[in-house]
Amino acid sequence: MALYHFSVSQIKRSAGQSILAAAAYRAGERLYSEYYDEISDYTRKGGVMHTEILLPPHTPREYGDRQTLWNAVDAAETSVNAQTARSMLFALPRELTDEQNLALVRDFCQKEFVDKGMVCNFFYHDKGDGNPHVHIMLTLRAMDENGKWLPKSKNVYALDENGNRIRAPNGSWKRVKVNTVD
């Protein structure tokens, strides 16, 4: 019988987390973080069956390399307490074969994330202990058609019901923050 597990979190600098260290651990690889100037080496980690990066069509092809991708994401975030990536973990049905689970994960990631403009890096783990699962790391910023990272939010003028700008008590125009990504 399939067991259900699904969790979502953010990788954030304010908690001392590095997206390169997170990616290296999940991939069982050795990656260098330009932001932290450190190497994370998890090449001895077992159970990593498959890793893959899914890119939207307008994304630079060099982001198909894990180290290049996550260093570019780190460079786009200028705040010392930035959220750098969204992280997901979910259990996979052990009744399916590895190939079926991979197809399931790839299809899910494509439809739910990549088709909506996010870069998706997933990591399929199975140590043979009856707990196949996948880790997913997603970019938090959208990307324009030229491969440039866009802001997570923007400030726009607050408008009344007639579409006119609203003045704040101090006489300036009132502004509101609008998220540019879901």
XYZ file of C-alpha atoms in Angstrom:
182
model
C 0.000 0.000 0.000
C 1.319 3.438 -0.925
C 2.166 5.780 1.942
C 1.621 9.511 1.634
C 4.242 12.091 2.495
C 4.599 15.587 1.061
C 6.414 18.597 2.506
C 7.313 22.026 1.182
C 9.855 24.487 2.576
C 12.170 27.274 1.497
C 15.937 27.257 1.402
C 16.917 30.534 3.029
C 20.096 32.309 3.919
C 18.622 33.628 7.161
C 18.718 30.019 8.426
C 22.311 29.612 7.228
C 21.258 27.403 4.328
C 23.095 27.202 1.013
C 21.309 26.168 -2.183
C 24.558 24.702 -3.519
C 24.982 22.558 -0.393
C 21.322 21.500 -0.636
C 21.693 20.578 -4.318
C 24.980 18.755 -3.689
C 23.435 16.691 -0.886
C 20.330 15.797 -2.880
C 22.377 14.940 -5.996
C 25.191 13.140 -4.187
C 27.700 15.403 -5.942
C 30.525 17.831 -5.268
C 29.472 21.449 -5.942
C 31.183 24.798 -5.385
C 29.236 27.778 -4.018
C 30.502 31.101 -5.327
C 28.382 32.992 -2.779
C 29.808 31.173 0.255
C 33.158 30.308 -1.404
C 32.889 26.726 -0.218
C 32.721 23.217 -1.616
C 29.998 20.787 -0.575
C 31.011 17.203 -1.288
C 28.410 14.445 -0.950
C 29.874 12.055 -3.508
C 29.838 9.223 -0.918
C 26.095 9.551 -0.352
C 24.151 6.533 -1.543
C 20.637 6.023 -2.820
C 20.577 8.696 -5.528
C 18.982 6.907 -8.476
C 18.454 9.806 -10.879
C 18.819 13.584 -11.051
C 17.462 15.914 -13.692
C 17.021 19.609 -14.441
C 13.943 20.646 -16.402
C 14.166 24.032 -18.109
C 11.479 26.250 -19.648
C 12.151 26.962 -23.357
C 13.470 30.514 -22.788
C 16.025 29.458 -20.154
C 19.727 29.561 -21.077
C 20.902 26.004 -21.831
C 23.923 26.404 -19.521
C 21.457 26.206 -16.606
C 21.207 22.511 -17.408
C 24.396 22.276 -15.316
C 23.477 22.118 -11.610
C 26.422 24.171 -10.323
C 25.909 26.896 -12.958
C 22.151 27.053 -12.295
C 22.255 27.357 -8.514
C 25.214 29.766 -8.534
C 23.211 31.983 -10.931
C 20.226 31.822 -8.579
C 22.481 32.720 -5.628
C 23.938 35.662 -7.582
C 20.441 36.983 -8.403
C 19.615 37.216 -4.697
C 21.306 40.248 -3.161
C 19.816 40.151 0.333
C 21.746 38.406 3.119
C 18.467 36.885 4.360
C 17.057 35.935 0.948
C 14.910 32.925 0.224
C 16.830 31.248 -2.574
C 14.754 28.226 -3.571
C 11.614 26.280 -2.813
C 12.199 22.700 -1.697
C 9.758 19.806 -1.847
C 9.942 16.225 -0.722
C 7.363 13.582 -1.455
C 7.079 9.839 -1.217
C 6.575 7.784 -4.357
C 4.492 4.627 -4.708
C 6.719 1.645 -4.071
C 4.337 -0.453 -6.147
C 5.623 1.312 -9.288
C 8.916 0.580 -11.003
C 11.735 3.126 -11.018
C 10.908 3.964 -14.638
C 7.223 4.501 -13.814
C 8.077 6.691 -10.816
C 10.505 8.747 -12.916
C 7.857 9.251 -15.599
C 5.373 10.277 -12.898
C 7.803 12.804 -11.379
C 8.902 14.198 -14.749
C 5.293 14.670 -15.891
C 4.281 16.294 -12.577
C 7.255 18.686 -12.595
C 6.712 19.622 -16.229
C 2.997 20.391 -15.820
C 3.071 22.030 -12.399
C 6.333 23.981 -12.537
C 8.252 24.107 -15.816
C 5.217 24.919 -17.973
C 4.622 27.853 -15.588
C 8.149 29.214 -16.099
C 10.061 27.714 -13.177
C 13.338 25.868 -13.416
C 12.982 22.488 -11.704
C 15.790 20.307 -10.395
C 14.600 16.937 -9.101
C 16.414 14.111 -7.350
C 15.018 10.568 -7.255
C 16.195 8.588 -4.218
C 15.724 4.917 -3.430
C 18.015 2.943 -1.111
C 15.984 -0.210 -1.660
C 14.384 0.078 1.783
C 10.828 0.538 0.516
C 10.990 4.340 0.668
C 11.349 5.705 -2.868
C 11.021 9.473 -2.785
C 11.842 12.603 -4.744
C 13.349 15.918 -3.714
C 12.488 18.922 -5.876
C 14.239 22.297 -5.872
C 12.547 25.198 -7.662
C 13.663 28.678 -8.526
C 11.666 31.473 -6.888
C 12.224 34.085 -9.586
C 10.650 34.150 -13.002
C 12.856 34.579 -16.037
C 12.279 36.792 -19.067
C 12.552 35.619 -22.681
C 16.234 36.680 -22.727
C 17.187 34.471 -19.769
C 17.366 37.321 -17.222
C 16.071 36.757 -13.697
C 13.100 38.994 -12.887
C 12.178 40.541 -9.525
C 10.069 38.504 -7.096
C 7.811 41.522 -6.552
C 7.289 45.102 -7.647
C 5.717 48.243 -6.226
C 2.803 49.743 -8.144
C 0.545 52.702 -7.511
C -2.550 51.951 -5.454
C -5.652 52.758 -7.491
C -9.206 53.604 -6.474
C -12.322 52.032 -8.033
C -12.076 54.504 -10.967
C -8.453 53.635 -11.735
C -7.028 56.854 -10.272
C -3.956 56.927 -8.042
C -4.580 57.314 -4.316
C -2.758 59.898 -2.230
C -1.237 58.896 1.106
C -1.755 61.168 4.163
C 1.711 62.715 3.598
C 0.738 63.791 0.062
C 2.766 61.227 -1.863
C 1.179 58.574 -4.058
C 0.271 55.405 -2.197
C 2.014 52.264 -3.469
C 1.410 48.566 -2.910
C 3.717 45.581 -3.267
C 2.626 43.019 -5.899
C 4.211 39.572 -6.188
C 5.374 38.756 -9.708
C 5.400 34.985 -9.139
C 2.962 32.578 -7.468
